[in-house]
PDB file of C-alpha atoms in Angstrom:
ATOM      1  CA  UNK R 612     -31.081 -23.912  -2.614  1.00 48.00           C
ATOM      2  CA  UNK R 613     -31.987 -21.187  -5.177  1.00 50.00           C
ATOM      3  CA  UNK R 614     -31.627 -17.822  -4.732  1.00 45.00           C
ATOM      4  CA  UNK R 615     -32.948 -15.251  -7.209  1.00 51.00           C
ATOM      5  CA  UNK R 616     -30.019 -13.264  -8.581  1.00 47.00           C
ATOM      6  CA  UNK R 617     -30.582  -9.551  -6.597  1.00 47.00           C
ATOM      7  CA  UNK R 618     -30.486 -11.973  -2.861  1.00 47.00           C
ATOM      8  CA  UNK R 619     -26.712 -13.010  -4.500  1.00 35.00           C
ATOM      9  CA  UNK R 620     -26.086  -9.955  -5.411  1.00 37.00           C
ATOM     10  CA  UNK R 621     -26.781  -8.801  -1.457  1.00 41.00           C
ATOM     11  CA  UNK R 622     -25.257 -11.217  -0.439  1.00 37.00           C
ATOM     12  CA  UNK R 623     -21.704 -10.518  -2.191  1.00 37.00           C
ATOM     13  CA  UNK R 624     -22.249  -6.961  -1.600  1.00 40.00           C
ATOM     14  CA  UNK R 625     -22.365  -7.712   1.943  1.00 39.00           C
ATOM     15  CA  UNK R 626     -19.230 -10.515   1.561  1.00 40.00           C
ATOM     16  CA  UNK R 627     -17.404  -7.372   0.287  1.00 42.00           C
ATOM     17  CA  UNK R 628     -18.052  -4.920   2.944  1.00 44.00           C
ATOM     18  CA  UNK R 629     -17.474  -7.310   5.590  1.00 51.00           C
ATOM     19  CA  UNK R 630     -13.662  -7.841   3.530  1.00 86.00           C
ATOM     20  CA  UNK R 631     -12.706  -4.229   4.060  1.00 97.00           C
ATOM     21  CA  UNK R 632     -12.105  -3.511   8.206  1.00 98.00           C
ATOM     22  CA  UNK R 633     -11.360   0.739   9.097  1.00 98.00           C
ATOM     23  CA  UNK R 634      -8.490   0.458  11.356  1.00 98.00           C
ATOM     24  CA  UNK R 635      -8.364   4.277  11.654  1.00 98.00           C
ATOM     25  CA  UNK R 636     -11.453   6.200  11.511  1.00 98.00           C
ATOM     26  CA  UNK R 637     -10.957   9.670   9.999  1.00 98.00           C
ATOM     27  CA  UNK R 638     -12.584  10.350  13.538  1.00 97.00           C
ATOM     28  CA  UNK R 639      -9.416   9.902  15.549  1.00 98.00           C
ATOM     29  CA  UNK R 640      -8.203  13.735  15.728  1.00 98.00           C
ATOM     30  CA  UNK R 641     -11.827  15.051  16.621  1.00 97.00           C
ATOM     31  CA  UNK R 642     -10.871  14.629  20.632  1.00 97.00           C
ATOM     32  CA  UNK R 643      -8.643  14.146  22.906  1.00 97.00           C
ATOM     33  CA  UNK R 644     -10.790  10.277  23.910  1.00 97.00           C
ATOM     34  CA  UNK R 645     -10.980  10.174  20.075  1.00 97.00           C
ATOM     35  CA  UNK R 646      -6.479  10.658  20.036  1.00 98.00           C
ATOM     36  CA  UNK R 647      -6.317   8.632  22.107  1.00 98.00           C
ATOM     37  CA  UNK R 648      -8.268   5.098  21.000  1.00 98.00           C
ATOM     38  CA  UNK R 649      -5.583   4.804  18.043  1.00 98.00           C
ATOM     39  CA  UNK R 650      -2.397   6.579  18.344  1.00 98.00           C
ATOM     40  CA  UNK R 651       0.322   7.663  21.122  1.00 98.00           C
ATOM     41  CA  UNK R 652       2.578  10.898  21.132  1.00 98.00           C
ATOM     42  CA  UNK R 653       5.708  10.452  19.528  1.00 98.00           C
ATOM     43  CA  UNK R 654       7.628   7.895  17.969  1.00 98.00           C
ATOM     44  CA  UNK R 655       7.515   4.120  18.821  1.00 98.00           C
ATOM     45  CA  UNK R 656      11.421   4.328  20.110  1.00 97.00           C
ATOM     46  CA  UNK R 657      11.234   7.563  21.598  1.00 98.00           C
ATOM     47  CA  UNK R 658      11.646  11.945  20.916  1.00 98.00           C
ATOM     48  CA  UNK R 659      14.844  11.916  19.210  1.00 98.00           C
ATOM     49  CA  UNK R 660      15.310  10.500  15.465  1.00 98.00           C
ATOM     50  CA  UNK R 661      17.341  11.158  12.583  1.00 97.00           C
ATOM     51  CA  UNK R 662      17.500  14.715  12.053  1.00 98.00           C
ATOM     52  CA  UNK R 663      17.641  18.601  14.440  1.00 98.00           C
ATOM     53  CA  UNK R 664      13.739  18.190  16.174  1.00 98.00           C
ATOM     54  CA  UNK R 665      13.022  16.287  19.100  1.00 98.00           C
ATOM     55  CA  UNK R 666       9.855  15.515  19.425  1.00 98.00           C
ATOM     56  CA  UNK R 667       7.216  16.366  22.423  1.00 98.00           C
ATOM     57  CA  UNK R 668       4.099  16.029  23.114  1.00 98.00           C
ATOM     58  CA  UNK R 669       2.519  19.749  23.647  1.00 98.00           C
ATOM     59  CA  UNK R 670       4.106  20.039  20.489  1.00 98.00           C
ATOM     60  CA  UNK R 671       0.732  17.783  18.883  1.00 98.00           C
ATOM     61  CA  UNK R 672      -2.563  19.430  18.424  1.00 98.00           C
ATOM     62  CA  UNK R 673      -6.019  18.739  17.692  1.00 96.00           C
ATOM     63  CA  UNK R 674      -9.904  19.308  16.388  1.00 91.00           C
ATOM     64  CA  UNK R 675     -12.329  18.705  14.175  1.00 91.00           C
ATOM     65  CA  UNK R 676     -10.803  16.035  12.508  1.00 95.00           C
ATOM     66  CA  UNK R 677      -7.362  18.142  12.232  1.00 98.00           C
ATOM     67  CA  UNK R 678      -4.337  17.649  13.127  1.00 98.00           C
ATOM     68  CA  UNK R 679      -1.712  19.914  13.343  1.00 98.00           C
ATOM     69  CA  UNK R 680       2.072  19.554  14.454  1.00 98.00           C
ATOM     70  CA  UNK R 681       4.219  22.447  14.604  1.00 98.00           C
ATOM     71  CA  UNK R 682       7.784  22.977  14.893  1.00 98.00           C
ATOM     72  CA  UNK R 683       9.298  25.585  17.123  1.00 98.00           C
ATOM     73  CA  UNK R 684      13.307  26.795  17.762  1.00 98.00           C
ATOM     74  CA  UNK R 685      15.030  26.141  20.984  1.00 98.00           C
ATOM     75  CA  UNK R 686      18.430  26.458  22.638  1.00 97.00           C
ATOM     76  CA  UNK R 687      20.173  24.190  25.434  1.00 97.00           C
ATOM     77  CA  UNK R 688      18.684  20.826  24.161  1.00 98.00           C
ATOM     78  CA  UNK R 689      21.051  18.240  24.977  1.00 97.00           C
ATOM     79  CA  UNK R 690      22.112  16.720  21.601  1.00 97.00           C
ATOM     80  CA  UNK R 691      20.251  13.113  20.328  1.00 96.00           C
ATOM     81  CA  UNK R 692      22.518  10.109  18.907  1.00 94.00           C
ATOM     82  CA  UNK R 693      21.844   8.127  15.746  1.00 91.00           C
ATOM     83  CA  UNK R 694      23.927   5.595  14.347  1.00 88.00           C
ATOM     84  CA  UNK R 695      26.655   6.223  17.097  1.00 91.00           C
ATOM     85  CA  UNK R 696      26.714  10.247  15.580  1.00 93.00           C
ATOM     86  CA  UNK R 697      25.101  12.832  17.505  1.00 96.00           C
ATOM     87  CA  UNK R 698      23.061  15.697  16.457  1.00 97.00           C
ATOM     88  CA  UNK R 699      22.191  19.555  17.735  1.00 98.00           C
ATOM     89  CA  UNK R 700      18.656  19.910  18.460  1.00 98.00           C
ATOM     90  CA  UNK R 701      17.434  23.094  17.370  1.00 98.00           C
ATOM     91  CA  UNK R 702      13.799  22.324  17.676  1.00 98.00           C
ATOM     92  CA  UNK R 703      10.893  21.048  19.114  1.00 98.00           C
ATOM     93  CA  UNK R 704       8.361  19.205  16.981  1.00 98.00           C
ATOM     94  CA  UNK R 705       5.693  16.703  16.698  1.00 98.00           C
ATOM     95  CA  UNK R 706       5.659  13.147  15.984  1.00 99.00           C
ATOM     96  CA  UNK R 707       2.201  10.390  16.734  1.00 99.00           C
ATOM     97  CA  UNK R 708       2.761   6.787  15.871  1.00 98.00           C
ATOM     98  CA  UNK R 709      -0.530   4.262  14.944  1.00 98.00           C
ATOM     99  CA  UNK R 710      -1.439   1.857  18.326  1.00 98.00           C
ATOM    100  CA  UNK R 711      -2.096  -0.209  15.367  1.00 98.00           C
ATOM    101  CA  UNK R 712       1.014  -3.151  13.735  1.00 98.00           C
ATOM    102  CA  UNK R 713      -0.016  -3.167   9.937  1.00 98.00           C
ATOM    103  CA  UNK R 714       1.080  -6.700   8.360  1.00 97.00           C
ATOM    104  CA  UNK R 715       0.250  -7.780   5.184  1.00 98.00           C
ATOM    105  CA  UNK R 716      -1.888 -11.170   5.660  1.00 97.00           C
ATOM    106  CA  UNK R 717      -2.738 -13.844   2.720  1.00 97.00           C
ATOM    107  CA  UNK R 718      -4.392 -12.204  -0.123  1.00 97.00           C
ATOM    108  CA  UNK R 719      -5.307  -8.703   2.114  1.00 98.00           C
ATOM    109  CA  UNK R 720      -3.192  -5.391   2.548  1.00 98.00           C
ATOM    110  CA  UNK R 721      -4.504  -1.972   3.958  1.00 98.00           C
ATOM    111  CA  UNK R 722      -5.734   1.445   2.205  1.00 98.00           C
ATOM    112  CA  UNK R 723      -3.511   3.805   3.937  1.00 99.00           C
ATOM    113  CA  UNK R 724      -5.411   7.559   3.040  1.00 98.00           C
ATOM    114  CA  UNK R 725      -5.503  11.295   3.796  1.00 98.00           C
ATOM    115  CA  UNK R 726      -5.207  15.365   3.172  1.00 98.00           C
ATOM    116  CA  UNK R 727      -1.942  16.678   4.200  1.00 98.00           C
ATOM    117  CA  UNK R 728      -0.266  20.489   4.176  1.00 98.00           C
ATOM    118  CA  UNK R 729       3.497  20.057   4.090  1.00 98.00           C
ATOM    119  CA  UNK R 730       5.791  23.022   3.448  1.00 97.00           C
ATOM    120  CA  UNK R 731       8.304  21.785   1.307  1.00 97.00           C
ATOM    121  CA  UNK R 732      10.899  24.664   2.808  1.00 97.00           C
ATOM    122  CA  UNK R 733      14.512  24.143   3.694  1.00 98.00           C
ATOM    123  CA  UNK R 734      14.910  22.322   6.896  1.00 98.00           C
ATOM    124  CA  UNK R 735      12.091  20.725   6.857  1.00 98.00           C
ATOM    125  CA  UNK R 736      11.487  17.333   6.482  1.00 98.00           C
ATOM    126  CA  UNK R 737       7.354  16.397   7.145  1.00 98.00           C
ATOM    127  CA  UNK R 738       6.218  12.918   7.078  1.00 98.00           C
ATOM    128  CA  UNK R 739       3.790   9.908   6.882  1.00 99.00           C
ATOM    129  CA  UNK R 740       5.487   6.239   6.956  1.00 98.00           C
ATOM    130  CA  UNK R 741       5.261   3.175   8.171  1.00 98.00           C
ATOM    131  CA  UNK R 742       8.579   1.373   9.775  1.00 98.00           C
ATOM    132  CA  UNK R 743       9.224  -2.231  11.155  1.00 98.00           C
ATOM    133  CA  UNK R 744       8.319  -2.950  14.230  1.00 98.00           C
ATOM    134  CA  UNK R 745      11.318  -5.227  14.389  1.00 96.00           C
ATOM    135  CA  UNK R 746      15.006  -4.698  12.467  1.00 92.00           C
ATOM    136  CA  UNK R 747      14.781  -3.174   9.866  1.00 95.00           C
ATOM    137  CA  UNK R 748      13.784  -2.950   6.962  1.00 95.00           C
ATOM    138  CA  UNK R 749      10.301  -3.277   5.731  1.00 97.00           C
ATOM    139  CA  UNK R 750      10.141   0.676   5.611  1.00 98.00           C
ATOM    140  CA  UNK R 751       7.491   2.573   2.899  1.00 98.00           C
ATOM    141  CA  UNK R 752       7.766   6.429   2.972  1.00 98.00           C
ATOM    142  CA  UNK R 753       4.175   7.187   1.752  1.00 98.00           C
ATOM    143  CA  UNK R 754       5.104  10.431   1.570  1.00 98.00           C
ATOM    144  CA  UNK R 755       7.851  12.613   2.174  1.00 98.00           C
ATOM    145  CA  UNK R 756       8.842  16.665   1.590  1.00 98.00           C
ATOM    146  CA  UNK R 757      12.701  17.044   2.508  1.00 98.00           C
ATOM    147  CA  UNK R 758      13.005  21.063   1.655  1.00 97.00           C
ATOM    148  CA  UNK R 759      13.549  20.683  -1.675  1.00 96.00           C
ATOM    149  CA  UNK R 760      10.657  21.535  -3.416  1.00 97.00           C
ATOM    150  CA  UNK R 761       8.815  18.382  -3.740  1.00 98.00           C
ATOM    151  CA  UNK R 762       7.595  15.512  -3.161  1.00 98.00           C
ATOM    152  CA  UNK R 763       8.583  11.607  -1.858  1.00 98.00           C
ATOM    153  CA  UNK R 764       7.450   8.119  -2.265  1.00 98.00           C
ATOM    154  CA  UNK R 765      10.028   5.318  -1.651  1.00 98.00           C
ATOM    155  CA  UNK R 766      10.248   1.765  -0.451  1.00 98.00           C
ATOM    156  CA  UNK R 767      13.653   0.508   1.296  1.00 98.00           C
ATOM    157  CA  UNK R 768      14.147  -3.029   1.494  1.00 96.00           C
ATOM    158  CA  UNK R 769      17.660  -3.133   2.495  1.00 93.00           C
ATOM    159  CA  UNK R 770      19.848   0.533   2.484  1.00 91.00           C
ATOM    160  CA  UNK R 771      21.157   0.067  -0.382  1.00 93.00           C
ATOM    161  CA  UNK R 772      18.365  -1.181  -2.716  1.00 94.00           C
ATOM    162  CA  UNK R 773      15.202   0.748  -2.366  1.00 95.00           C
ATOM    163  CA  UNK R 774      12.303   2.028  -5.269  1.00 97.00           C
ATOM    164  CA  UNK R 775      11.536   6.137  -5.014  1.00 97.00           C
ATOM    165  CA  UNK R 776      10.003   8.407  -6.690  1.00 98.00           C
ATOM    166  CA  UNK R 777      10.491  12.149  -6.678  1.00 98.00           C
ATOM    167  CA  UNK R 778       7.595  14.744  -8.024  1.00 98.00           C
ATOM    168  CA  UNK R 779       7.705  18.376  -7.810  1.00 97.00           C
ATOM    169  CA  UNK R 780       4.663  19.418  -4.955  1.00 98.00           C
ATOM    170  CA  UNK R 781       2.683  22.243  -6.119  1.00 96.00           C
ATOM    171  CA  UNK R 782       0.986  24.476  -4.251  1.00 97.00           C
ATOM    172  CA  UNK R 783       1.658  23.369  -0.373  1.00 97.00           C
ATOM    173  CA  UNK R 784      -0.400  26.179   1.361  1.00 97.00           C
ATOM    174  CA  UNK R 785      -2.859  24.426   0.194  1.00 98.00           C
ATOM    175  CA  UNK R 786      -4.272  20.589   0.996  1.00 98.00           C
ATOM    176  CA  UNK R 787      -3.296  17.667  -1.259  1.00 98.00           C
ATOM    177  CA  UNK R 788      -5.433  14.122  -0.260  1.00 98.00           C
ATOM    178  CA  UNK R 789      -1.931  11.158  -0.715  1.00 98.00           C
ATOM    179  CA  UNK R 790      -3.595   7.256  -0.539  1.00 98.00           C
ATOM    180  CA  UNK R 791      -0.950   5.073  -0.448  1.00 98.00           C
ATOM    181  CA  UNK R 792      -2.178   0.798  -1.171  1.00 98.00           C
ATOM    182  CA  UNK R 793      -0.293  -2.296  -0.367  1.00 98.00           C
ATOM    183  CA  UNK R 794      -1.680  -5.410  -0.988  1.00 98.00           C
ATOM    184  CA  UNK R 795      -0.162  -9.173  -0.573  1.00 98.00           C
ATOM    185  CA  UNK R 796       1.576 -10.256  -4.460  1.00 98.00           C
ATOM    186  CA  UNK R 797       2.888 -13.334  -3.344  1.00 98.00           C
ATOM    187  CA  UNK R 798       2.995 -14.604   0.115  1.00 98.00           C
ATOM    188  CA  UNK R 799       6.030 -13.002   0.254  1.00 98.00           C
ATOM    189  CA  UNK R 800       6.668  -9.393  -1.476  1.00 98.00           C
ATOM    190  CA  UNK R 801       3.916  -6.687  -1.383  1.00 98.00           C
ATOM    191  CA  UNK R 802       2.674  -4.017  -4.488  1.00 98.00           C
ATOM    192  CA  UNK R 803       2.971  -0.543  -2.924  1.00 98.00           C
ATOM    193  CA  UNK R 804       0.661   1.580  -4.976  1.00 98.00           C
ATOM    194  CA  UNK R 805       0.977   5.669  -4.836  1.00 98.00           C
ATOM    195  CA  UNK R 806      -1.707   8.170  -4.852  1.00 98.00           C
ATOM    196  CA  UNK R 807      -1.533  11.639  -5.482  1.00 98.00           C
ATOM    197  CA  UNK R 808      -4.466  13.495  -5.646  1.00 98.00           C
ATOM    198  CA  UNK R 809      -6.501  10.853  -7.021  1.00 98.00           C
ATOM    199  CA  UNK R 810      -4.338  10.410  -9.673  1.00 98.00           C
ATOM    200  CA  UNK R 811      -1.493   7.339  -9.690  1.00 98.00           C
ATOM    201  CA  UNK R 812       2.063   8.346  -9.271  1.00 98.00           C
ATOM    202  CA  UNK R 813       4.039   5.472  -9.084  1.00 98.00           C
ATOM    203  CA  UNK R 814       3.610   1.461  -8.338  1.00 98.00           C
ATOM    204  CA  UNK R 815       6.517  -0.179  -6.342  1.00 98.00           C
ATOM    205  CA  UNK R 816       7.908  -3.721  -4.540  1.00 98.00           C
ATOM    206  CA  UNK R 817       8.202  -4.498  -1.260  1.00 98.00           C
ATOM    207  CA  UNK R 818      10.491  -8.012  -0.512  1.00 97.00           C
ATOM    208  CA  UNK R 819       9.868  -9.633   1.781  1.00 96.00           C
ATOM    209  CA  UNK R 820       7.302  -7.433   3.331  1.00 98.00           C
ATOM    210  CA  UNK R 821       4.866 -10.194   3.322  1.00 98.00           C
ATOM    211  CA  UNK R 822       3.482 -10.498   7.182  1.00 97.00           C
ATOM    212  CA  UNK R 823       6.206  -8.595   8.884  1.00 98.00           C
ATOM    213  CA  UNK R 824       4.938  -6.124  11.174  1.00 98.00           C
ATOM    214  CA  UNK R 825       5.238  -2.210  10.541  1.00 98.00           C
ATOM    215  CA  UNK R 826       4.468   0.446  12.654  1.00 98.00           C
ATOM    216  CA  UNK R 827       2.599   4.079  11.817  1.00 99.00           C
ATOM    217  CA  UNK R 828       4.148   7.303  11.833  1.00 99.00           C
ATOM    218  CA  UNK R 829       3.177  10.951  11.104  1.00 99.00           C
ATOM    219  CA  UNK R 830       5.788  13.069  12.153  1.00 98.00           C
ATOM    220  CA  UNK R 831       7.218  16.643  11.897  1.00 98.00           C
ATOM    221  CA  UNK R 832      11.574  16.314  11.557  1.00 98.00           C
ATOM    222  CA  UNK R 833      13.514  18.783  11.080  1.00 98.00           C
ATOM    223  CA  UNK R 834      17.011  19.738   9.524  1.00 98.00           C
ATOM    224  CA  UNK R 835      19.248  16.299   8.435  1.00 97.00           C
ATOM    225  CA  UNK R 836      18.978  15.106   5.260  1.00 96.00           C
ATOM    226  CA  UNK R 837      16.582  18.417   4.387  1.00 98.00           C
ATOM    227  CA  UNK R 838      19.130  20.285   5.421  1.00 97.00           C
ATOM    228  CA  UNK R 839      20.173  22.862   7.441  1.00 96.00           C
ATOM    229  CA  UNK R 840      19.590  25.880   8.607  1.00 97.00           C
ATOM    230  CA  UNK R 841      15.854  25.576   9.045  1.00 98.00           C
ATOM    231  CA  UNK R 842      13.740  28.217   9.411  1.00 98.00           C
ATOM    232  CA  UNK R 843      14.030  30.177  12.502  1.00 97.00           C
ATOM    233  CA  UNK R 844      10.281  31.010  12.295  1.00 98.00           C
ATOM    234  CA  UNK R 845       7.267  27.538  13.387  1.00 98.00           C
ATOM    235  CA  UNK R 846       6.342  24.942  11.167  1.00 98.00           C
ATOM    236  CA  UNK R 847       3.100  23.811  10.753  1.00 98.00           C
ATOM    237  CA  UNK R 848       1.942  20.312   9.414  1.00 98.00           C
ATOM    238  CA  UNK R 849      -1.550  19.258   8.702  1.00 98.00           C
ATOM    239  CA  UNK R 850      -3.407  15.982   8.225  1.00 98.00           C
ATOM    240  CA  UNK R 851      -7.095  16.129   7.726  1.00 98.00           C
ATOM    241  CA  UNK R 852      -9.825  12.838   6.441  1.00 98.00           C
ATOM    242  CA  UNK R 853      -6.580   9.879   7.734  1.00 98.00           C
ATOM    243  CA  UNK R 854      -8.059   6.856   7.307  1.00 98.00           C
ATOM    244  CA  UNK R 855      -6.849   3.276   7.107  1.00 98.00           C
ATOM    245  CA  UNK R 856      -8.320   0.107   5.878  1.00 98.00           C
ATOM    246  CA  UNK R 857      -7.732  -3.513   6.047  1.00 98.00           C
ATOM    247  CA  UNK R 858      -8.665  -5.797   3.494  1.00 98.00           C
ATOM    248  CA  UNK R 859      -7.108  -8.798   5.576  1.00 98.00           C
ATOM    249  CA  UNK R 860      -9.132 -11.359   5.575  1.00 96.00           C
TER     250      UNK R 860
END
């Protein structure tokens, strides 16, 4: 059967459109029901991690497509434990984790994107990242701010084998667009492209990341690697137009 050229182009376009699936839509922060469809509160493993903030549902707010995480100073909290070390909890803050797990399939991958307003004040540690469901690594820090006036883009192959890129983060009081493109390279490794405000910042490689499920996390940690003491006033971390697209077959 011979198809007109226009029909061939339409069929090709339809095939491409079918190859892209929206895993998390930009509407996931519109309402409680939208949020509940795609997200859970806290880290996937609980309320504590590697800094001086304990995650609490009360510190997570969303409406009209905007997520707001707020860290507030507190006292009287029991210590957290991480890596065998006690960590003093000085804040209650917010974290959310996607209900979906993300693993790159043969010839596929994902786009993670959104607009972020993140502080770079000493003692504040906002992040937008992927980490292993089973063991560790992989880990991809799609955007991380550690109180230094910079934004970091990191890929951890092991604790000592990693790629990173730190760049100056101007105008932290404004929203900046962040995008991370992750693609299969050879059914073993994945390429990771990091964009900020529409420009490619760096390209890294995740060794042996192919097929390994990862959590997606948005959180506002405090102190820890971002220094201490942190601020005494409330700290806000805001996200809008968050979207995840899948190119997996």
